[in-house]
Coordinates of N, CA and C in Angstrom, one line a residue:
M180 N 98.1 103.6 137.7 CA 98.5 102.2 138.2 C 99.2 101.5 137.1
E181 N 100.4 101.0 137.4 CA 101.1 100.3 136.4 C 100.7 98.8 136.3
L182 N 100.4 98.3 135.1 CA 100.0 96.9 135.0 C 101.1 96.2 134.3
E183 N 102.3 96.8 134.1 CA 103.4 96.1 133.4 C 103.9 95.0 134.3
L184 N 104.1 93.8 133.8 CA 104.7 92.8 134.6 C 106.0 92.3 134.1
F185 N 106.1 91.4 133.1 CA 107.3 90.9 132.7 C 107.1 90.3 131.3
P186 N 108.2 90.1 130.5 CA 108.0 89.5 129.2 C 107.3 88.1 129.3
L187 N 106.3 87.9 128.3 CA 105.6 86.7 128.4 C 106.1 85.6 127.5
F188 N 106.6 86.0 126.3 CA 107.1 85.0 125.4 C 108.1 85.6 124.4
D189 N 108.8 84.8 123.7 CA 109.8 85.2 122.7 C 109.0 85.7 121.5
M190 N 109.1 87.0 121.3 CA 108.3 87.6 120.2 C 109.1 87.6 118.9
E191 N 110.3 86.9 118.8 CA 111.1 87.0 117.7 C 110.4 86.6 116.4
A192 N 109.5 85.5 116.6 CA 108.8 85.0 115.4 C 107.8 85.9 114.8
I193 N 107.3 86.9 115.6 CA 106.3 87.8 115.1 C 106.8 89.2 114.9
K194 N 108.0 89.4 115.3 CA 108.5 90.8 115.1 C 109.4 90.8 113.8
S195 N 109.3 91.9 113.1 CA 110.1 92.1 111.9 C 111.1 93.2 112.2
G196 N 112.4 92.8 112.4 CA 113.4 93.8 112.7 C 113.4 94.3 114.1
A197 N 112.6 93.8 115.0 CA 112.6 94.3 116.3 C 113.5 93.5 117.2
K198 N 113.8 94.1 118.4 CA 114.7 93.4 119.3 C 114.0 92.2 119.9
K199 N 114.8 91.2 120.3 CA 114.3 90.0 120.9 C 114.0 90.2 122.4
N200 N 112.8 89.8 122.9 CA 112.5 89.8 124.3 C 112.8 88.4 124.8
K201 N 113.6 88.3 125.8 CA 113.9 87.0 126.4 C 113.1 86.8 127.6
L202 N 112.6 85.6 127.7 CA 111.8 85.2 128.8 C 112.7 84.6 129.9
S203 N 112.6 85.3 131.0 CA 113.4 84.9 132.2 C 113.0 83.5 132.7
T204 N 113.9 82.6 132.8 CA 113.6 81.2 133.3 C 113.2 81.3 134.8
S205 N 113.5 82.4 135.5 CA 113.1 82.5 136.9 C 111.7 82.9 137.1
V206 N 111.0 83.3 136.0 CA 109.7 83.8 136.2 C 108.7 82.6 135.9
K207 N 107.8 82.4 136.9 CA 106.8 81.3 136.8 C 105.5 82.0 136.5
L208 N 104.9 81.8 135.2 CA 103.7 82.5 134.8 C 102.5 81.7 135.3
Q209 N 101.5 82.4 135.6 CA 100.2 81.8 136.1 C 99.2 82.0 135.0
T210 N 98.3 81.0 134.9 CA 97.2 81.1 133.9 C 95.9 81.1 134.8
L211 N 95.1 82.1 134.6 CA 93.8 82.2 135.3 C 92.7 82.0 134.3
Q212 N 91.8 81.1 134.5 CA 90.7 80.8 133.6 C 89.4 81.1 134.3
G213 N 88.4 81.5 133.5 CA 87.1 81.8 134.1 C 86.2 82.5 133.2
D214 N 85.0 82.8 133.7 CA 84.0 83.5 132.9 C 83.5 84.7 133.7
N215 N 83.1 85.8 133.0 CA 82.5 87.0 133.6 C 83.4 87.5 134.7
I216 N 84.6 87.6 134.5 CA 85.5 88.2 135.5 C 85.7 89.7 135.2
N217 N 85.5 90.5 136.2 CA 85.7 91.9 136.1 C 86.7 92.3 137.2
S218 N 87.9 92.1 136.9 CA 88.9 92.2 138.0 C 90.2 92.9 137.4
E219 N 90.5 94.1 137.9 CA 91.8 94.7 137.5 C 92.9 94.0 138.2
E220 N 92.6 93.4 139.4 CA 93.6 92.7 140.1 C 94.2 91.5 139.3
E221 N 93.3 90.8 138.6 CA 93.7 89.7 137.8 C 94.7 90.1 136.7
L222 N 94.5 91.3 136.1 CA 95.4 91.8 135.1 C 96.8 92.2 135.7
Q223 N 96.8 92.5 137.0 CA 98.0 92.9 137.7 C 98.8 91.6 138.1
T224 N 98.2 90.5 138.3 CA 98.9 89.4 138.9 C 99.2 88.3 137.8
N225 N 98.7 88.5 136.6 CA 98.9 87.5 135.5 C 99.3 88.2 134.2
S226 N 100.0 87.5 133.4 CA 100.3 88.0 132.1 C 99.7 87.1 131.0
L227 N 99.2 86.0 131.4 CA 98.5 85.1 130.4 C 97.1 85.0 130.9
H228 N 96.2 85.3 130.0 CA 94.7 85.4 130.3 C 94.0 84.5 129.3
V229 N 93.3 83.5 129.8 CA 92.6 82.6 128.9 C 91.1 82.5 129.3
R230 N 90.2 82.7 128.3 CA 88.8 82.7 128.4 C 88.3 83.6 129.6
M231 N 88.8 84.8 129.6 CA 88.4 85.8 130.6 C 87.4 86.8 129.9
T232 N 86.5 87.3 130.8 CA 85.6 88.4 130.3 C 85.8 89.6 131.2
Y233 N 86.1 90.7 130.5 CA 86.4 92.0 131.2 C 85.3 93.0 130.8
K234 N 84.6 93.6 131.8 CA 83.5 94.5 131.5 C 83.8 95.9 132.2
N235 N 83.5 96.9 131.4 CA 83.6 98.3 131.9 C 84.9 98.6 132.6
L236 N 86.0 98.1 132.0 CA 87.3 98.5 132.6 C 87.9 99.7 131.8
D237 N 88.6 100.5 132.5 CA 89.2 101.7 131.9 C 90.7 101.5 131.9
F238 N 91.2 101.3 130.7 CA 92.6 101.1 130.5 C 93.3 102.4 130.1
A239 N 92.7 103.5 130.3 CA 93.3 104.8 129.8 C 94.6 105.0 130.4
E240 N 95.6 105.1 129.5 CA 97.0 105.4 129.8 C 97.6 104.3 130.7
K241 N 97.0 103.1 130.7 CA 97.6 102.0 131.5 C 98.6 101.3 130.6
N242 N 99.6 100.7 131.3 CA 100.6 99.9 130.7 C 100.4 98.4 130.9
I243 N 99.9 97.7 129.8 CA 99.7 96.3 129.9 C 100.5 95.6 128.9
K244 N 101.6 96.1 128.5 CA 102.4 95.5 127.5 C 102.9 94.1 127.8
E245 N 103.1 93.3 126.7 CA 103.6 91.9 126.8 C 102.6 91.0 127.5
H246 N 101.3 91.3 127.5 CA 100.4 90.3 128.0 C 99.8 89.5 126.8
E247 N 99.3 88.4 127.1 CA 98.6 87.5 126.1 C 97.2 87.2 126.5
F248 N 96.3 87.5 125.6 CA 94.9 87.2 125.8 C 94.4 86.2 124.8
E249 N 93.8 85.1 125.3 CA 93.3 84.1 124.3 C 91.9 83.8 124.7
N250 N 91.0 83.9 123.6 CA 89.6 83.6 123.8 C 89.0 84.4 124.9
C251 N 89.4 85.7 124.9 CA 88.9 86.6 125.9 C 87.8 87.6 125.3
T252 N 87.0 88.1 126.2 CA 85.9 89.0 125.7 C 86.1 90.3 126.5
F253 N 86.1 91.5 125.8 CA 86.1 92.8 126.4 C 84.8 93.5 126.1
E254 N 84.1 93.9 127.1 CA 82.8 94.6 126.9 C 82.9 96.0 127.5
S255 N 82.6 97.0 126.7 CA 82.5 98.4 127.1 C 83.8 98.8 127.9
C256 N 84.9 98.4 127.3 CA 86.2 98.8 127.9 C 86.8 100.0 127.1
H257 N 87.6 100.8 127.8 CA 88.2 102.0 127.2 C 89.7 101.9 127.1
F258 N 90.3 102.0 125.9 CA 91.7 101.9 125.7 C 92.2 103.2 125.1
V259 N 92.1 104.3 125.9 CA 92.5 105.6 125.6 C 94.0 105.8 125.9
K260 N 94.8 105.9 124.9 CA 96.3 106.1 125.1 C 96.9 104.9 125.9
A261 N 96.3 103.7 125.8 CA 96.8 102.6 126.5 C 98.1 102.0 125.8
N262 N 99.0 101.6 126.6 CA 100.2 101.0 126.1 C 100.0 99.5 125.9
L263 N 99.8 99.1 124.6 CA 99.5 97.7 124.3 C 100.7 97.1 123.5
T264 N 101.9 97.6 123.8 CA 103.1 97.1 123.1 C 103.3 95.6 123.3
A265 N 103.5 94.9 122.2 CA 103.8 93.4 122.2 C 102.7 92.6 122.9
V266 N 101.5 93.1 123.0 CA 100.4 92.4 123.5 C 99.8 91.4 122.4
A267 N 99.4 90.2 122.8 CA 98.9 89.3 121.8 C 97.4 89.1 122.1
F268 N 96.5 89.4 121.2 CA 95.1 89.1 121.3 C 94.8 88.0 120.3
M269 N 94.4 86.9 120.8 CA 94.1 85.7 119.9 C 92.7 85.2 120.1
D270 N 91.9 85.2 119.1 CA 90.5 84.7 119.1 C 89.7 85.5 120.2
C271 N 89.9 86.8 120.2 CA 89.2 87.6 121.2 C 88.1 88.4 120.6
K272 N 87.1 88.8 121.4 CA 86.0 89.6 121.0 C 86.0 90.9 121.8
F273 N 85.7 92.0 121.1 CA 85.6 93.3 121.7 C 84.2 93.9 121.3
Q274 N 83.5 94.3 122.3 CA 82.1 94.8 122.1 C 82.0 96.1 122.8
N275 N 81.6 97.1 121.9 CA 81.4 98.5 122.4 C 82.6 99.1 123.2
C276 N 83.8 98.8 122.6 CA 85.0 99.3 123.2 C 85.5 100.5 122.5
D277 N 86.3 101.4 123.1 CA 86.9 102.6 122.5 C 88.4 102.5 122.5
F278 N 88.9 102.8 121.3 CA 90.4 102.8 121.2 C 90.8 104.2 120.6
V279 N 91.5 104.9 121.5 CA 91.9 106.3 121.1 C 93.4 106.3 121.2
V280 N 94.1 106.5 120.1 CA 95.6 106.6 120.0 C 96.3 105.7 121.0
P281 N 96.0 104.4 121.0 CA 96.8 103.4 121.8 C 98.1 103.2 121.2
T282 N 99.1 102.7 121.9 CA 100.4 102.2 121.4 C 100.3 100.8 121.0
L283 N 100.5 100.5 119.7 CA 100.3 99.1 119.2 C 101.6 98.5 118.6
V284 N 102.7 98.9 119.1 CA 104.0 98.5 118.6 C 104.1 96.9 118.8
N285 N 104.3 96.2 117.7 CA 104.4 94.8 117.7 C 103.2 94.1 118.3
T286 N 102.1 94.7 118.4 CA 100.9 94.1 118.9 C 100.3 93.1 118.0
G287 N 99.9 92.0 118.5 CA 99.3 90.9 117.6 C 97.8 90.9 117.8
I288 N 97.0 90.9 116.7 CA 95.6 90.8 116.7 C 95.2 89.7 115.8
K289 N 95.0 88.5 116.3 CA 94.9 87.3 115.5 C 93.4 86.8 115.6
T290 N 92.7 86.7 114.5 CA 91.4 86.2 114.4 C 90.5 86.8 115.5
S291 N 90.5 88.1 115.7 CA 89.8 88.8 116.7 C 88.7 89.7 116.1
D292 N 87.6 89.8 116.7 CA 86.4 90.5 116.2 C 86.1 91.7 117.0
F293 N 85.7 92.8 116.3 CA 85.4 94.1 117.0 C 83.9 94.4 116.6
F294 N 83.0 94.5 117.6 CA 81.6 94.8 117.3 C 81.3 96.1 118.0
G295 N 80.8 97.1 117.2 CA 80.3 98.3 117.8 C 81.4 99.1 118.5
C296 N 82.6 99.0 118.0 CA 83.8 99.7 118.6 C 84.1 101.0 117.9
K297 N 84.8 101.9 118.6 CA 85.2 103.2 118.0 C 86.7 103.3 118.1
F298 N 87.3 103.6 116.9 CA 88.7 103.7 116.8 C 89.0 105.2 116.3
M299 N 89.9 105.8 117.1 CA 90.2 107.2 116.7 C 91.8 107.3 116.8
G300 N 92.3 107.7 115.6 CA 93.8 107.9 115.6 C 94.6 106.6 115.9
V301 N 94.1 105.5 115.5 CA 94.8 104.2 115.8 C 95.8 103.9 114.6
D302 N 97.0 103.7 115.0 CA 98.0 103.4 114.0 C 98.2 101.8 113.9
F303 N 97.4 101.2 113.1 CA 97.5 99.7 113.0 C 98.8 99.3 112.3
S304 N 99.4 100.2 111.6 CA 100.7 99.9 110.9 C 101.8 99.4 111.8
D305 N 101.7 99.8 113.1 CA 102.7 99.3 114.0 C 102.5 97.9 114.5
C306 N 101.3 97.3 114.2 CA 101.0 96.0 114.7 C 101.9 94.9 114.0
S307 N 102.0 93.8 114.6 CA 102.7 92.7 114.0 C 101.9 92.1 112.8
N308 N 102.5 92.0 111.6 CA 101.8 91.5 110.5 C 101.7 90.0 110.6
F309 N 102.6 89.4 111.4 CA 102.5 87.9 111.5 C 101.2 87.5 112.3
F310 N 100.8 88.4 113.2 CA 99.6 88.2 114.0 C 98.6 89.4 113.7
F311 N 98.0 89.4 112.5 CA 97.1 90.5 112.2 C 96.0 90.0 111.3
S312 N 94.8 89.7 111.9 CA 93.7 89.3 111.2 C 92.4 89.7 111.9
P313 N 92.2 91.0 112.0 CA 91.0 91.5 112.7 C 89.7 91.5 111.8
N314 N 88.6 91.6 112.4 CA 87.3 91.8 111.6 C 86.5 92.9 112.4
F315 N 85.8 93.7 111.6 CA 85.1 94.8 112.2 C 83.6 94.8 111.8
Q316 N 82.7 95.1 112.7 CA 81.3 95.2 112.4 C 80.7 96.3 113.2
D317 N 79.9 97.1 112.5 CA 79.1 98.2 113.2 C 80.1 99.1 114.0
S318 N 81.3 99.3 113.4 CA 82.3 100.1 114.1 C 82.6 101.4 113.4
M319 N 83.1 102.4 114.2 CA 83.5 103.7 113.6 C 85.1 103.6 113.6
I320 N 85.6 103.8 112.4 CA 87.1 103.8 112.2 C 87.4 105.2 111.7
N321 N 88.0 106.0 112.5 CA 88.2 107.5 112.2 C 89.7 107.8 112.3
S322 N 90.2 108.4 111.3 CA 91.6 108.9 111.3 C 92.6 107.8 111.7
C323 N 92.4 106.6 111.1 CA 93.3 105.5 111.4 C 94.3 105.2 110.3
N324 N 95.3 104.5 110.5 CA 96.3 104.2 109.5 C 96.6 102.7 109.4
F325 N 96.3 102.1 108.2 CA 96.6 100.7 108.0 C 97.7 100.5 107.0
E326 N 98.7 101.4 107.0 CA 99.7 101.3 106.0 C 100.6 100.0 106.2
G327 N 100.7 99.3 105.1 CA 101.6 98.1 105.1 C 101.0 96.8 105.8
N328 N 99.7 96.9 106.2 CA 99.1 95.7 106.9 C 98.7 94.7 105.9
K329 N 99.0 93.4 106.3 CA 98.6 92.3 105.5 C 97.3 91.8 106.1
M330 N 96.2 92.0 105.5 CA 94.9 91.7 106.1 C 93.9 91.2 105.1
S331 N 94.3 90.2 104.3 CA 93.4 89.7 103.3 C 92.3 89.0 104.0
K332 N 91.1 89.0 103.3 CA 89.9 88.4 103.8 C 89.3 89.1 105.1
T333 N 89.7 90.3 105.3 CA 89.2 91.1 106.4 C 87.8 91.5 106.2
E334 N 86.9 91.5 107.2 CA 85.5 91.9 107.0 C 85.3 93.2 107.7
F335 N 84.8 94.1 106.9 CA 84.3 95.4 107.4 C 82.8 95.5 107.2
F336 N 82.0 95.1 108.1 CA 80.6 95.0 107.9 C 79.9 96.2 108.6
S337 N 79.1 97.0 107.8 CA 78.4 98.1 108.4 C 79.3 99.1 109.2
C338 N 80.4 99.4 108.7 CA 81.3 100.3 109.4 C 81.3 101.7 108.7
K339 N 81.7 102.7 109.5 CA 81.9 104.0 109.0 C 83.4 104.3 109.1
I340 N 84.0 104.4 107.9 CA 85.5 104.5 107.8 C 85.8 105.9 107.2
R341 N 86.3 106.8 108.1 CA 86.5 108.2 107.7 C 88.0 108.6 107.9
E342 N 88.4 109.4 106.9 CA 89.8 110.0 107.0 C 90.8 109.0 107.4
T343 N 90.7 107.8 106.8 CA 91.6 106.7 107.1 C 92.5 106.3 105.9
T344 N 93.7 105.8 106.2 CA 94.6 105.5 105.1 C 94.8 104.0 105.0
F345 N 94.6 103.5 103.8 CA 95.0 102.2 103.4 C 96.1 102.3 102.4
A346 N 97.3 102.1 102.7 CA 98.4 102.2 101.8 C 99.3 101.0 101.8
Y347 N 99.6 100.4 100.7 CA 100.5 99.3 100.6 C 99.9 98.1 101.4
C348 N 98.6 98.0 101.4 CA 97.9 96.9 102.2 C 97.6 95.8 101.3
D349 N 97.5 94.6 101.9 CA 96.9 93.4 101.2 C 95.5 93.3 101.7
L350 N 94.5 93.7 100.9 CA 93.1 93.6 101.3 C 92.4 92.7 100.3
S351 N 93.1 91.8 99.7 CA 92.5 90.9 98.7 C 91.5 90.1 99.4
E352 N 90.4 89.9 98.7 CA 89.2 89.1 99.2 C 88.6 89.6 100.4
S353 N 88.8 90.9 100.7 CA 88.1 91.5 101.9 C 86.7 91.9 101.5
R354 N 85.9 92.2 102.5 CA 84.5 92.5 102.2 C 84.2 93.8 103.0
F355 N 83.4 94.7 102.3 CA 83.0 96.0 102.9 C 81.5 96.1 102.9
D356 N 80.8 95.1 103.2 CA 79.3 95.1 103.2 C 78.7 96.3 104.0
N357 N 77.9 97.1 103.3 CA 77.2 98.2 103.9 C 78.1 99.2 104.7
S358 N 79.3 99.3 104.3 CA 80.2 100.2 104.9 C 80.2 101.6 104.2
E359 N 80.5 102.6 104.9 CA 80.4 104.0 104.4 C 81.8 104.6 104.5
F360 N 82.3 105.1 103.4 CA 83.7 105.7 103.4 C 83.5 107.2 103.3
Q361 N 84.4 108.0 103.9 CA 84.5 109.4 103.7 C 85.9 109.9 103.9
G362 N 86.5 110.5 102.9 CA 87.9 111.0 103.0 C 88.9 109.9 103.2
T363 N 88.6 108.7 102.8 CA 89.6 107.6 103.0 C 90.4 107.3 101.7
T364 N 91.7 107.0 101.9 CA 92.6 106.9 100.8 C 93.0 105.4 100.7
F365 N 93.0 104.9 99.4 CA 93.5 103.6 99.1 C 94.7 103.9 98.1
Q366 N 95.9 103.5 98.5 CA 97.1 103.7 97.7 C 97.9 102.5 97.6
D367 N 98.2 102.1 96.4 CA 99.0 100.9 96.1 C 98.6 99.7 97.0
C368 N 97.3 99.4 97.0 CA 96.8 98.3 97.7 C 96.4 97.1 96.8
Q369 N 96.5 95.9 97.4 CA 96.0 94.7 96.7 C 94.6 94.5 97.0
L370 N 93.7 94.8 96.1 CA 92.3 94.7 96.3 C 91.6 93.6 95.4
Q371 N 92.5 92.7 95.0 CA 91.9 91.6 94.1 C 90.8 90.8 94.8
K372 N 89.7 90.7 94.2 CA 88.5 89.9 94.7 C 87.9 90.6 95.9
A373 N 88.3 91.8 96.2 CA 87.6 92.5 97.3 C 86.2 92.8 96.9
D374 N 85.3 92.9 97.8 CA 83.9 93.2 97.5 C 83.4 94.5 98.1
F375 N 83.1 95.5 97.2 CA 82.6 96.8 97.6 C 81.2 97.0 97.1
T376 N 80.5 95.9 96.7 CA 79.2 96.1 96.1 C 78.2 96.8 96.9
D377 N 78.3 96.7 98.2 CA 77.3 97.4 99.1 C 77.9 98.6 99.8
A378 N 79.1 99.0 99.5 CA 79.8 100.1 100.1 C 79.5 101.4 99.4
I379 N 79.6 102.5 100.1 CA 79.4 103.8 99.5 C 80.5 104.8 99.9
G380 N 80.7 105.8 99.1 CA 81.6 106.9 99.5 C 83.1 106.6 99.2
Y381 N 83.4 105.5 98.6 CA 84.9 105.2 98.4 C 85.4 105.9 97.2
T382 N 86.7 106.2 97.2 CA 87.4 106.7 96.0 C 88.6 105.9 95.9
I383 N 88.7 105.1 94.8 CA 89.8 104.2 94.6 C 90.4 104.5 93.2
N384 N 91.7 104.8 93.1 CA 92.4 105.0 91.9 C 92.7 103.6 91.2
P385 N 92.0 103.3 90.1 CA 92.3 102.0 89.4 C 93.7 101.8 88.8
F386 N 94.4 102.9 88.7 CA 95.8 102.8 88.2 C 96.8 102.6 89.2
T387 N 96.5 102.8 90.5 CA 97.5 102.6 91.5 C 97.2 101.5 92.5
N388 N 96.0 100.9 92.3 CA 95.6 99.8 93.1 C 95.3 98.6 92.2
K389 N 95.5 97.4 92.7 CA 95.3 96.2 92.0 C 93.8 95.7 92.2
L390 N 93.0 95.7 91.2 CA 91.6 95.5 91.3 C 91.1 94.3 90.6
K391 N 91.9 93.4 90.1 CA 91.5 92.3 89.3 C 90.5 91.4 90.2
G392 N 89.3 91.2 89.6 CA 88.3 90.4 90.3 C 87.6 91.1 91.4
A393 N 87.9 92.4 91.7 CA 87.2 93.1 92.7 C 85.7 93.4 92.2
R394 N 84.8 93.5 93.1 CA 83.4 93.7 92.8 C 83.0 95.1 93.3
F395 N 82.3 95.8 92.4 CA 81.8 97.2 92.7 C 80.4 97.3 92.1
S396 N 79.6 98.3 92.5 CA 78.3 98.5 91.9 C 78.1 100.0 91.6
L397 N 77.2 100.2 90.7 CA 76.8 101.6 90.4 C 75.8 102.1 91.4
P398 N 75.8 103.4 91.6 CA 76.5 104.4 91.0 C 77.9 104.7 91.6
E399 N 78.3 104.0 92.7 CA 79.5 104.3 93.3 C 80.7 104.0 92.4
A400 N 80.7 103.1 91.5 CA 81.8 102.7 90.7 C 82.1 103.9 89.7
Q401 N 81.2 104.8 89.5 CA 81.4 106.0 88.7 C 82.6 106.8 89.2
S402 N 82.9 106.7 90.4 CA 84.0 107.4 91.0 C 85.4 107.1 90.3
F403 N 85.4 106.0 89.6 CA 86.6 105.7 88.8 C 86.9 106.7 87.7
L404 N 85.8 107.3 87.2 CA 85.9 108.2 86.1 C 86.7 109.4 86.4
Y405 N 86.8 109.8 87.7 CA 87.6 110.9 88.1 C 89.0 110.8 87.8
F406 N 89.5 109.5 87.8 CA 90.9 109.3 87.5 C 91.2 109.1 86.0
L407 N 90.2 109.1 85.2 CA 90.4 108.9 83.8 C 90.5 110.3 83.0
D408 N 90.3 111.4 83.8 CA 90.4 112.7 83.2 C 89.6 112.9 82.0
I409 N 88.3 112.4 82.1 CA 87.4 112.5 81.0 C 86.1 113.2 81.5
E410 N 85.3 113.6 80.7 CA 84.0 114.2 81.0 C 82.9 113.3 80.5
V411 N 81.9 113.0 81.3 CA 80.7 112.3 80.9 C 79.5 113.1 81.0
E412 N 78.8 113.3 79.9 CA 77.6 114.1 79.8 C 76.3 113.3 79.7

């Protein structure tokens, strides 16, 4: 079922180098407000969604591009190969949702929180940096890509971050409380004042990442010795 409707707003301000989407003056947009709404019909008939709650919806391979969600809640929803191109999520909450290789080209994720969610093969580098400030808690982040994302002060609380790439990211003042890393790469990242004191399993090259003011704890900080080409007995 196609959920594609029509362009919602001029994305020029949040796209970098992308083509401009023009809003047709002949299109009259509707805003539907409410609580605890579980309706796929509402998604088909509106592009602007305010204070809506969506539960147990399956967005697998659905096309909902160019929609805007503000102060919405998604509970136990599945975004498997969903087309979220140019979608704007603002002040939204996601609880126990699954994201598997969705399309996130120019997608905006502004001050939105993810609780108990699972991410597999998600390319966050395609998201709009103008609208990108997510927070993650109790979530699984597996084989994802954050290359080039500007995400200072991001919170990763009690997350499992595996085989994921952080390259050329601004993660300054971010927190990784009780998070577990495995096979994750940090390359040329800004990690100033980031807090890894309660994180485990990370491997960070101190020569290729900016670490001034970042916080670490032993024994995990001993991983820096690997890059010094020295032996400690």
